[in-house]
mmCIF file of C-alpha atoms and ligand atoms in Angstrom:
data_model
loop_
_atom_site.group_PDB
_atom_site.id
_atom_site.type_symbol
_atom_site.label_atom_id
_atom_site.label_comp_id
_atom_site.label_asym_id
_atom_site.label_seq_id
_atom_site.Cartn_x
_atom_site.Cartn_y
_atom_site.Cartn_z
ATOM 1 C CA MET A 176 13.115 -15.438 -20.046
ATOM 2 C CA THR A 177 12.190 -11.845 -20.664
ATOM 3 C CA SER A 178 12.411 -10.787 -17.027
ATOM 4 C CA LYS A 179 15.437 -10.590 -14.820
ATOM 5 C CA ILE A 180 15.748 -10.702 -11.047
ATOM 6 C CA SER A 181 19.001 -10.024 -9.214
ATOM 7 C CA ILE A 182 19.535 -11.157 -5.657
ATOM 8 C CA VAL A 183 22.200 -9.322 -3.699
ATOM 9 C CA GLY A 184 23.569 -11.566 -0.954
ATOM 10 C CA ALA A 185 23.853 -15.207 -1.967
ATOM 11 C CA GLY A 186 23.782 -16.538 1.596
ATOM 12 C CA MET A 187 21.041 -18.730 3.042
ATOM 13 C CA THR A 188 18.106 -16.465 2.236
ATOM 14 C CA GLY A 189 19.430 -15.235 -1.120
ATOM 15 C CA SER A 190 20.276 -18.649 -2.490
ATOM 16 C CA THR A 191 17.045 -20.208 -1.213
ATOM 17 C CA THR A 192 15.126 -17.390 -2.896
ATOM 18 C CA ALA A 193 16.921 -18.235 -6.161
ATOM 19 C CA HIS A 194 15.813 -21.829 -5.693
ATOM 20 C CA TRP A 195 12.140 -21.020 -5.174
ATOM 21 C CA LEU A 196 12.195 -18.443 -8.000
ATOM 22 C CA ALA A 197 13.852 -20.822 -10.479
ATOM 23 C CA GLU A 198 11.091 -23.367 -9.797
ATOM 24 C CA ARG A 199 8.486 -20.775 -10.749
ATOM 25 C CA GLU A 200 10.263 -20.127 -14.084
ATOM 26 C CA ILE A 201 9.386 -16.448 -14.160
ATOM 27 C CA ALA A 202 12.761 -14.719 -14.663
ATOM 28 C CA ASP A 203 16.441 -15.222 -15.294
ATOM 29 C CA LEU A 204 18.374 -14.905 -12.068
ATOM 30 C CA VAL A 205 21.609 -13.321 -10.929
ATOM 31 C CA LEU A 206 23.184 -13.965 -7.525
ATOM 32 C CA VAL A 207 25.701 -11.361 -6.302
ATOM 33 C CA ASP A 208 27.870 -11.656 -3.228
ATOM 34 C CA ILE A 209 31.217 -10.377 -1.996
ATOM 35 C CA VAL A 210 32.554 -13.868 -1.299
ATOM 36 C CA GLU A 211 34.632 -14.957 -4.262
ATOM 37 C CA GLY A 212 33.376 -18.022 -6.101
ATOM 38 C CA MET A 213 30.407 -18.649 -3.799
ATOM 39 C CA PRO A 214 27.639 -17.020 -5.877
ATOM 40 C CA GLN A 215 29.151 -18.559 -9.015
ATOM 41 C CA GLY A 216 29.196 -21.996 -7.401
ATOM 42 C CA LYS A 217 25.641 -21.793 -6.072
ATOM 43 C CA ALA A 218 24.341 -20.439 -9.376
ATOM 44 C CA LEU A 219 25.985 -23.226 -11.356
ATOM 45 C CA ASP A 220 24.685 -25.868 -8.944
ATOM 46 C CA LEU A 221 21.136 -24.500 -9.305
ATOM 47 C CA GLN A 222 21.523 -24.264 -13.083
ATOM 48 C CA GLU A 223 22.507 -27.920 -13.143
ATOM 49 C CA ALA A 224 19.414 -28.844 -11.093
ATOM 50 C CA LEU A 225 16.995 -27.270 -13.560
ATOM 51 C CA PRO A 226 17.085 -29.958 -16.291
ATOM 52 C CA VAL A 227 15.675 -32.381 -13.695
ATOM 53 C CA VAL A 228 12.664 -30.200 -13.008
ATOM 54 C CA GLY A 229 12.401 -28.976 -16.595
ATOM 55 C CA LYS A 230 12.755 -25.254 -15.989
ATOM 56 C CA ASP A 231 14.451 -23.009 -18.547
ATOM 57 C CA VAL A 232 15.932 -20.235 -16.510
ATOM 58 C CA ALA A 233 19.466 -18.792 -16.714
ATOM 59 C CA VAL A 234 21.181 -18.544 -13.320
ATOM 60 C CA ILE A 235 24.354 -16.505 -13.062
ATOM 61 C CA GLY A 236 26.562 -15.900 -10.044
ATOM 62 C CA SER A 237 28.936 -12.959 -9.804
ATOM 63 C CA ASN A 238 30.942 -10.678 -7.557
ATOM 64 C CA ASP A 239 30.394 -7.844 -9.994
ATOM 65 C CA TYR A 240 27.208 -5.786 -10.214
ATOM 66 C CA ALA A 241 27.681 -5.489 -13.967
ATOM 67 C CA ALA A 242 26.022 -8.940 -14.166
ATOM 68 C CA THR A 243 22.805 -7.421 -12.737
ATOM 69 C CA LYS A 244 22.412 -4.974 -15.644
ATOM 70 C CA ASP A 245 18.794 -4.239 -16.625
ATOM 71 C CA SER A 246 17.176 -6.179 -13.766
ATOM 72 C CA ASP A 247 13.430 -5.773 -13.364
ATOM 73 C CA ILE A 248 13.672 -6.543 -9.651
ATOM 74 C CA VAL A 249 16.575 -6.326 -7.218
ATOM 75 C CA ILE A 250 16.182 -8.314 -4.011
ATOM 76 C CA ILE A 251 18.528 -7.307 -1.181
ATOM 77 C CA THR A 252 19.416 -9.994 1.334
ATOM 78 C CA ALA A 253 23.048 -8.967 1.872
ATOM 79 C CA GLY A 254 24.098 -8.493 5.455
ATOM 80 C CA VAL A 255 24.644 -10.359 8.664
ATOM 81 C CA ALA A 256 21.931 -12.516 10.227
ATOM 82 C CA ARG A 257 21.048 -12.806 13.925
ATOM 83 C CA LYS A 258 22.775 -15.085 16.383
ATOM 84 C CA PRO A 259 21.073 -16.348 19.558
ATOM 85 C CA GLY A 260 20.467 -13.471 21.973
ATOM 86 C CA MET A 261 20.634 -10.787 19.254
ATOM 87 C CA SER A 262 17.678 -8.646 18.264
ATOM 88 C CA ARG A 263 17.117 -7.559 14.697
ATOM 89 C CA GLU A 264 18.150 -4.058 15.828
ATOM 90 C CA ASP A 265 21.572 -5.314 16.865
ATOM 91 C CA LEU A 266 22.341 -5.817 13.187
ATOM 92 C CA LEU A 267 21.763 -2.153 12.292
ATOM 93 C CA THR A 268 25.291 -0.734 12.268
ATOM 94 C CA ILE A 269 26.818 -3.448 10.074
ATOM 95 C CA ASN A 270 23.869 -3.885 7.755
ATOM 96 C CA ALA A 271 23.252 -0.192 7.095
ATOM 97 C CA LYS A 272 26.607 0.067 5.353
ATOM 98 C CA ILE A 273 26.080 -3.122 3.360
ATOM 99 C CA VAL A 274 22.570 -2.164 2.253
ATOM 100 C CA SER A 275 23.643 1.356 1.234
ATOM 101 C CA GLU A 276 26.402 -0.091 -0.951
ATOM 102 C CA ALA A 277 24.122 -2.721 -2.426
ATOM 103 C CA THR A 278 21.478 -0.116 -3.337
ATOM 104 C CA SER A 279 23.895 2.297 -5.015
ATOM 105 C CA ASN A 280 25.683 -0.438 -6.926
ATOM 106 C CA ALA A 281 22.494 -2.115 -8.128
ATOM 107 C CA LEU A 282 21.009 1.198 -9.275
ATOM 108 C CA LYS A 283 24.078 1.960 -11.389
ATOM 109 C CA TYR A 284 23.185 -0.974 -13.627
ATOM 110 C CA SER A 285 19.406 -1.070 -13.249
ATOM 111 C CA PRO A 286 18.202 2.493 -12.795
ATOM 112 C CA ASP A 287 14.553 1.506 -13.228
ATOM 113 C CA ALA A 288 14.461 -1.649 -11.071
ATOM 114 C CA LEU A 289 11.970 -2.309 -8.303
ATOM 115 C CA PHE A 290 13.567 -3.165 -4.955
ATOM 116 C CA ILE A 291 12.517 -5.736 -2.375
ATOM 117 C CA VAL A 292 14.541 -5.603 0.827
ATOM 118 C CA LEU A 293 14.918 -8.443 3.326
ATOM 119 C CA THR A 294 17.989 -7.431 5.294
ATOM 120 C CA ASN A 295 17.273 -6.733 8.968
ATOM 121 C CA PRO A 296 16.289 -4.607 10.768
ATOM 122 C CA LEU A 297 13.811 -4.833 7.927
ATOM 123 C CA ASP A 298 11.696 -1.673 8.101
ATOM 124 C CA THR A 299 14.785 0.449 8.743
ATOM 125 C CA MET A 300 16.781 -1.111 5.892
ATOM 126 C CA ALA A 301 13.874 -0.605 3.477
ATOM 127 C CA TYR A 302 13.739 3.038 4.533
ATOM 128 C CA LEU A 303 17.482 3.333 3.963
ATOM 129 C CA THR A 304 17.201 1.801 0.486
ATOM 130 C CA MET A 305 14.503 4.276 -0.453
ATOM 131 C CA LYS A 306 16.523 7.272 0.778
ATOM 132 C CA ILE A 307 19.887 6.189 -0.622
ATOM 133 C CA GLY A 308 18.330 5.288 -3.969
ATOM 134 C CA LYS A 309 16.046 8.357 -3.997
ATOM 135 C CA LEU A 310 13.293 5.961 -5.005
ATOM 136 C CA PRO A 311 9.595 6.796 -5.189
ATOM 137 C CA ARG A 312 7.676 4.638 -2.724
ATOM 138 C CA GLU A 313 6.148 2.575 -5.534
ATOM 139 C CA ARG A 314 9.538 1.071 -6.258
ATOM 140 C CA ILE A 315 10.485 -0.241 -2.855
ATOM 141 C CA VAL A 316 8.896 -2.685 -0.471
ATOM 142 C CA GLY A 317 10.249 -4.794 2.348
ATOM 143 C CA GLN A 318 9.454 -8.452 2.961
ATOM 144 C CA ALA A 319 8.191 -9.287 6.437
ATOM 145 C CA GLY A 320 4.418 -9.632 6.597
ATOM 146 C CA ILE A 321 3.973 -12.671 4.356
ATOM 147 C CA LEU A 322 6.515 -14.481 6.520
ATOM 148 C CA ASP A 323 5.025 -13.390 9.834
ATOM 149 C CA SER A 324 1.519 -14.267 8.659
ATOM 150 C CA ALA A 325 2.696 -17.617 7.262
ATOM 151 C CA ARG A 326 4.187 -18.453 10.657
ATOM 152 C CA MET A 327 0.868 -17.649 12.307
ATOM 153 C CA ARG A 328 -0.966 -19.735 9.690
ATOM 154 C CA ALA A 329 1.387 -22.652 10.290
ATOM 155 C CA PHE A 330 0.798 -22.488 14.045
ATOM 156 C CA VAL A 331 -2.997 -22.378 13.569
ATOM 157 C CA ALA A 332 -2.783 -25.359 11.227
ATOM 158 C CA MET A 333 -0.684 -27.287 13.767
ATOM 159 C CA GLU A 334 -3.229 -26.508 16.499
ATOM 160 C CA THR A 335 -6.361 -27.295 14.479
ATOM 161 C CA GLY A 336 -5.180 -30.003 12.095
ATOM 162 C CA ILE A 337 -6.866 -28.070 9.300
ATOM 163 C CA SER A 338 -5.248 -27.441 5.913
ATOM 164 C CA VAL A 339 -3.057 -24.387 5.705
ATOM 165 C CA GLU A 340 -5.039 -23.494 2.580
ATOM 166 C CA ASN A 341 -8.076 -22.762 4.763
ATOM 167 C CA ILE A 342 -6.201 -20.562 7.162
ATOM 168 C CA ASN A 343 -5.944 -16.826 6.606
ATOM 169 C CA CYS A 344 -3.936 -14.772 9.046
ATOM 170 C CA TYR A 345 -2.846 -11.170 8.927
ATOM 171 C CA VAL A 346 0.063 -9.609 10.778
ATOM 172 C CA LEU A 347 0.455 -5.859 10.772
ATOM 173 C CA GLY A 348 3.245 -3.584 11.929
ATOM 174 C CA GLY A 349 7.036 -3.605 12.125
ATOM 175 C CA HIS A 350 9.101 -6.763 11.649
ATOM 176 C CA GLY A 351 10.044 -7.039 15.293
ATOM 177 C CA ASP A 352 8.745 -8.619 18.475
ATOM 178 C CA GLU A 353 6.111 -5.843 18.699
ATOM 179 C CA MET A 354 4.437 -6.903 15.437
ATOM 180 C CA VAL A 355 0.638 -7.051 15.604
ATOM 181 C CA PRO A 356 -1.005 -10.380 14.717
ATOM 182 C CA LEU A 357 -4.591 -9.400 13.921
ATOM 183 C CA THR A 358 -6.690 -12.197 15.402
ATOM 184 C CA ARG A 359 -9.956 -10.336 14.715
ATOM 185 C CA HIS A 360 -9.203 -10.230 10.976
ATOM 186 C CA SER A 361 -7.856 -13.795 10.759
ATOM 187 C CA ASN A 362 -10.062 -16.772 9.996
ATOM 188 C CA VAL A 363 -10.304 -20.478 9.269
ATOM 189 C CA ALA A 364 -12.426 -21.018 6.139
ATOM 190 C CA GLY A 365 -14.182 -17.734 6.859
ATOM 191 C CA ILE A 366 -14.896 -18.541 10.527
ATOM 192 C CA PRO A 367 -13.224 -15.895 12.719
ATOM 193 C CA LEU A 368 -10.171 -17.280 14.496
ATOM 194 C CA ARG A 369 -11.472 -15.968 17.821
ATOM 195 C CA GLU A 370 -14.512 -18.263 17.454
ATOM 196 C CA PHE A 371 -12.397 -21.146 16.293
ATOM 197 C CA LEU A 372 -9.842 -21.300 19.068
ATOM 198 C CA PRO A 373 -10.067 -20.737 22.841
ATOM 199 C CA ALA A 374 -8.530 -17.483 24.032
ATOM 200 C CA ASP A 375 -5.539 -19.113 25.748
ATOM 201 C CA LYS A 376 -4.594 -21.104 22.628
ATOM 202 C CA LEU A 377 -4.933 -18.010 20.488
ATOM 203 C CA GLU A 378 -2.789 -15.974 22.861
ATOM 204 C CA ALA A 379 -0.084 -18.628 22.733
ATOM 205 C CA ILE A 380 -0.166 -18.548 18.933
ATOM 206 C CA VAL A 381 0.140 -14.759 18.904
ATOM 207 C CA ALA A 382 3.106 -14.900 21.286
ATOM 208 C CA ARG A 383 4.802 -17.627 19.257
ATOM 209 C CA THR A 384 4.252 -15.683 16.020
ATOM 210 C CA ARG A 385 5.852 -12.574 17.493
ATOM 211 C CA LYS A 386 8.906 -14.556 18.498
ATOM 212 C CA GLY A 387 8.827 -16.845 15.458
ATOM 213 C CA GLY A 388 12.128 -15.590 14.049
ATOM 214 C CA GLY A 389 13.878 -15.912 17.401
ATOM 215 C CA GLU A 390 12.599 -19.461 17.844
ATOM 216 C CA ILE A 391 14.395 -20.510 14.660
ATOM 217 C CA VAL A 392 17.551 -18.535 15.534
ATOM 218 C CA ASN A 393 17.749 -20.336 18.895
ATOM 219 C CA LEU A 394 17.334 -23.722 17.260
ATOM 220 C CA LEU A 395 19.799 -23.113 14.427
ATOM 221 C CA LYS A 396 22.399 -21.399 16.654
ATOM 222 C CA THR A 397 24.173 -20.082 13.542
ATOM 223 C CA GLY A 398 22.053 -17.901 11.297
ATOM 224 C CA SER A 399 18.330 -17.334 10.984
ATOM 225 C CA ALA A 400 15.344 -18.648 9.035
ATOM 226 C CA TYR A 401 15.552 -18.849 5.251
ATOM 227 C CA TYR A 402 13.002 -21.240 3.677
ATOM 228 C CA ALA A 403 9.952 -19.250 4.743
ATOM 229 C CA PRO A 404 11.470 -15.783 4.176
ATOM 230 C CA ALA A 405 12.690 -16.864 0.741
ATOM 231 C CA VAL A 406 9.329 -18.225 -0.408
ATOM 232 C CA ALA A 407 7.697 -15.062 0.906
ATOM 233 C CA VAL A 408 9.833 -12.787 -1.255
ATOM 234 C CA THR A 409 9.302 -15.152 -4.161
ATOM 235 C CA GLN A 410 5.546 -14.602 -3.881
ATOM 236 C CA MET A 411 6.118 -10.821 -3.953
ATOM 237 C CA ALA A 412 8.383 -10.989 -7.015
ATOM 238 C CA GLU A 413 5.933 -13.217 -8.842
ATOM 239 C CA ALA A 414 3.023 -10.887 -8.043
ATOM 240 C CA ILE A 415 5.019 -7.988 -9.490
ATOM 241 C CA LEU A 416 6.214 -9.690 -12.668
ATOM 242 C CA LYS A 417 2.781 -11.179 -13.408
ATOM 243 C CA ASP A 418 1.053 -7.877 -12.577
ATOM 244 C CA LYS A 419 -1.288 -9.800 -10.283
ATOM 245 C CA HIS A 420 -2.560 -6.892 -8.148
ATOM 246 C CA LEU A 421 -2.036 -9.221 -5.212
ATOM 247 C CA VAL A 422 -2.670 -7.889 -1.738
ATOM 248 C CA VAL A 423 -0.082 -9.122 0.744
ATOM 249 C CA PRO A 424 1.192 -7.841 4.053
ATOM 250 C CA ALA A 425 4.535 -6.151 3.419
ATOM 251 C CA SER A 426 6.602 -3.244 4.642
ATOM 252 C CA ALA A 427 5.907 -0.014 2.762
ATOM 253 C CA TYR A 428 6.613 3.667 3.081
ATOM 254 C CA MET A 429 3.851 5.298 5.079
ATOM 255 C CA ASP A 430 2.635 8.674 3.979
ATOM 256 C CA GLY A 431 -0.218 9.238 6.388
ATOM 257 C CA GLU A 432 -1.623 5.705 6.323
ATOM 258 C CA TYR A 433 -2.408 4.435 9.836
ATOM 259 C CA GLY A 434 -1.533 7.950 11.019
ATOM 260 C CA LEU A 435 2.153 7.279 10.243
ATOM 261 C CA LYS A 436 4.566 9.343 8.188
ATOM 262 C CA ASP A 437 8.092 9.034 6.856
ATOM 263 C CA MET A 438 8.715 5.468 7.921
ATOM 264 C CA PHE A 439 8.330 1.918 6.684
ATOM 265 C CA PHE A 440 5.711 -0.251 8.356
ATOM 266 C CA GLY A 441 3.952 -3.525 7.656
ATOM 267 C CA ALA A 442 0.483 -3.195 6.135
ATOM 268 C CA PRO A 443 -1.597 -4.851 3.411
ATOM 269 C CA VAL A 444 -0.190 -3.635 0.110
ATOM 270 C CA ARG A 445 -1.255 -4.319 -3.467
ATOM 271 C CA LEU A 446 1.559 -5.409 -5.753
ATOM 272 C CA GLY A 447 1.570 -5.221 -9.543
ATOM 273 C CA ARG A 448 4.002 -4.602 -12.384
ATOM 274 C CA ASN A 449 4.756 -1.102 -11.179
ATOM 275 C CA GLY A 450 5.449 -2.272 -7.665
ATOM 276 C CA LEU A 451 3.448 -0.849 -4.763
ATOM 277 C CA GLU A 452 0.030 0.107 -6.104
ATOM 278 C CA LYS A 453 -1.885 0.812 -2.939
ATOM 279 C CA ILE A 454 -1.761 0.507 0.830
ATOM 280 C CA TYR A 455 -4.963 -0.680 2.501
ATOM 281 C CA GLU A 456 -6.035 0.452 5.941
ATOM 282 C CA TYR A 457 -7.827 -1.894 8.342
ATOM 283 C CA GLN A 458 -10.429 -0.517 10.687
ATOM 284 C CA LEU A 459 -8.736 -1.074 14.020
ATOM 285 C CA ASP A 460 -10.258 -1.166 17.502
ATOM 286 C CA ALA A 461 -8.646 0.563 20.495
ATOM 287 C CA GLU A 462 -6.588 -2.455 21.536
ATOM 288 C CA GLU A 463 -5.272 -3.024 18.028
ATOM 289 C CA LYS A 464 -4.469 0.676 17.654
ATOM 290 C CA SER A 465 -2.451 0.738 20.829
ATOM 291 C CA ALA A 466 -0.493 -2.392 19.781
ATOM 292 C CA LEU A 467 0.156 -0.755 16.434
ATOM 293 C CA GLU A 468 1.422 2.414 18.079
ATOM 294 C CA LYS A 469 3.862 0.381 20.177
ATOM 295 C CA SER A 470 5.154 -1.378 17.095
ATOM 296 C CA ALA A 471 5.438 1.934 15.201
ATOM 297 C CA ALA A 472 7.404 3.448 18.106
ATOM 298 C CA ALA A 473 9.937 0.598 17.923
ATOM 299 C CA VAL A 474 10.415 1.150 14.159
ATOM 300 C CA LYS A 475 10.698 4.935 14.606
ATOM 301 C CA ASP A 476 13.388 4.427 17.241
ATOM 302 C CA SER A 477 15.360 2.191 14.946
ATOM 303 C CA ILE A 478 15.119 4.617 12.017
ATOM 304 C CA GLY A 479 16.187 7.424 14.384
ATOM 305 C CA VAL A 480 19.258 5.471 15.500
ATOM 306 C CA MET A 481 20.200 4.810 11.878
ATOM 307 C CA LYS A 482 19.733 8.454 10.870
ATOM 308 C CA ASN A 483 22.084 9.492 13.686
ATOM 309 C CA LEU A 484 24.563 6.854 12.778
ATOM 310 C CA LEU A 485 24.666 7.803 9.083
ATOM 311 C CA LYS A 486 24.164 11.520 9.795
ATOM 312 C CA MET A 487 21.171 11.451 7.431
HETATM 313 O O1 LIG B 768 12.043 -11.868 6.297
HETATM 314 C C1 LIG B 768 13.013 -11.227 6.447
HETATM 315 N N1 LIG B 768 13.014 -9.938 6.234
HETATM 316 C C2 LIG B 768 14.281 -11.893 6.877
HETATM 317 C C3 LIG B 768 15.507 -11.166 6.826
HETATM 318 C C4 LIG B 768 14.336 -13.294 6.967
HETATM 319 C C5 LIG B 768 15.523 -13.964 6.962
HETATM 320 C C6 LIG B 768 16.805 -13.282 6.954
HETATM 321 N N2 LIG B 768 16.650 -11.891 7.145
HETATM 322 C C7 LIG B 768 17.842 -11.043 7.074
HETATM 323 O O2 LIG B 768 18.471 -11.167 5.810
HETATM 324 C C8 LIG B 768 18.894 -11.404 8.090
HETATM 325 O O3 LIG B 768 18.604 -10.889 9.362
HETATM 326 C C9 LIG B 768 20.100 -10.793 7.477
HETATM 327 O O4 LIG B 768 20.133 -9.406 7.754
HETATM 328 C C10 LIG B 768 19.884 -10.976 5.961
HETATM 329 C C11 LIG B 768 20.618 -12.183 5.381
HETATM 330 O O5 LIG B 768 20.290 -13.341 6.083
HETATM 331 P P1 LIG B 768 20.896 -14.757 5.632
HETATM 332 O O6 LIG B 768 20.357 -15.773 6.534
HETATM 333 O O7 LIG B 768 20.730 -14.963 4.187
HETATM 334 O O8 LIG B 768 22.428 -14.516 6.007
HETATM 335 P P2 LIG B 768 23.747 -15.169 5.359
HETATM 336 O O9 LIG B 768 23.500 -16.618 5.040
HETATM 337 O O10 LIG B 768 24.845 -14.841 6.270
HETATM 338 O O11 LIG B 768 23.914 -14.422 3.984
HETATM 339 C C12 LIG B 768 24.228 -13.075 3.902
HETATM 340 C C13 LIG B 768 25.104 -12.899 2.691
HETATM 341 C C14 LIG B 768 26.483 -13.583 2.826
HETATM 342 O O12 LIG B 768 26.659 -14.513 1.794
HETATM 343 C C15 LIG B 768 27.466 -12.412 2.741
HETATM 344 O O13 LIG B 768 28.700 -12.752 2.110
HETATM 345 C C16 LIG B 768 26.670 -11.432 1.922
HETATM 346 O O14 LIG B 768 25.350 -11.524 2.464
HETATM 347 N N3 LIG B 768 27.181 -10.056 2.033
HETATM 348 C C17 LIG B 768 27.225 -9.229 0.949
HETATM 349 N N4 LIG B 768 26.837 -9.414 -0.320
HETATM 350 C C18 LIG B 768 27.011 -8.397 -1.177
HETATM 351 N N5 LIG B 768 27.567 -7.223 -0.809
HETATM 352 C C19 LIG B 768 27.957 -6.995 0.464
HETATM 353 N N6 LIG B 768 28.472 -5.810 0.820
HETATM 354 C C20 LIG B 768 27.794 -8.028 1.403
HETATM 355 N N7 LIG B 768 28.076 -8.168 2.711
HETATM 356 C C21 LIG B 768 27.699 -9.414 3.081
#
């Protein structure tokens, strides 16, 4: 492989990301974690699976960032995950320290890498990565929107019995319970979702989407979702390495878009080989704007708390 992706945090999300990425055969992979032996063990297990599926990808596990040298992309999933009753914000204090360390260490060995952050609270941790790494906004995005939109798509498919391939949904805003599922912009085979489903069903889908992460946390009892988040970040990494100019919902640094400044927020972004190429702005009606402002306020609060905590 000519490309290299390093995944920091070889827990549920990190290792599942390695699995999806290996299947795509787009880059050699490195898993880094602080737990001794664990990333090595998972990497070796995955390496031994690849002959069966016929994929030629090198997978290395390590506790040392030296193994990540010259990565094209660094994916950060290191940190603690939610337990039942916890919000994503509850993770802030612990994860801020872990993400800061991960960013600095990864940059030592891959000064030109693009970063994709998953660690929660997502928009705040992406902001932290950008500031700690002194990265231009092109080089750092956070994964949230593909996942949130995929959840909404899955719920619409369950409700309608129609193929997920026909269902397009868009979720805007922060990766928290105030996220904004855009029903007006979502559709089934081009037919607006609002025409396709009765209002009460649609409302229930919006509510379930907003709490989609919590639903899984409550079922699992230990840890949070990982299959869907991992395949979402895989799609982002693939779009970057293949220079696809793919537009996906993701968390990006806002510099005036949607009237927001100096914060990360979920919006449609175009991804290519240089990372973030462009942020698109939807025309929003008054109701959508007010939902967006609520979501932005929640993210701003979280970033404010982190800045105080780290005296940034
Ligand atoms: O879509 C999204 N953005 C999310 C984010 C979807 C799923 C998970 N999301 C968040 O990712 C979640 O809320 C957590 O903050 C992270 C990681 O979740 P995961 O489910 O993968 O948690 P695990 O299984 O506990 O794995 C975390 C790993 C674990 O192996 C730790 O040993 C490791 O992180 N860890 C570290 N690795 C490297 N360096 C340091 N300092 C470190 N600290 C912990």
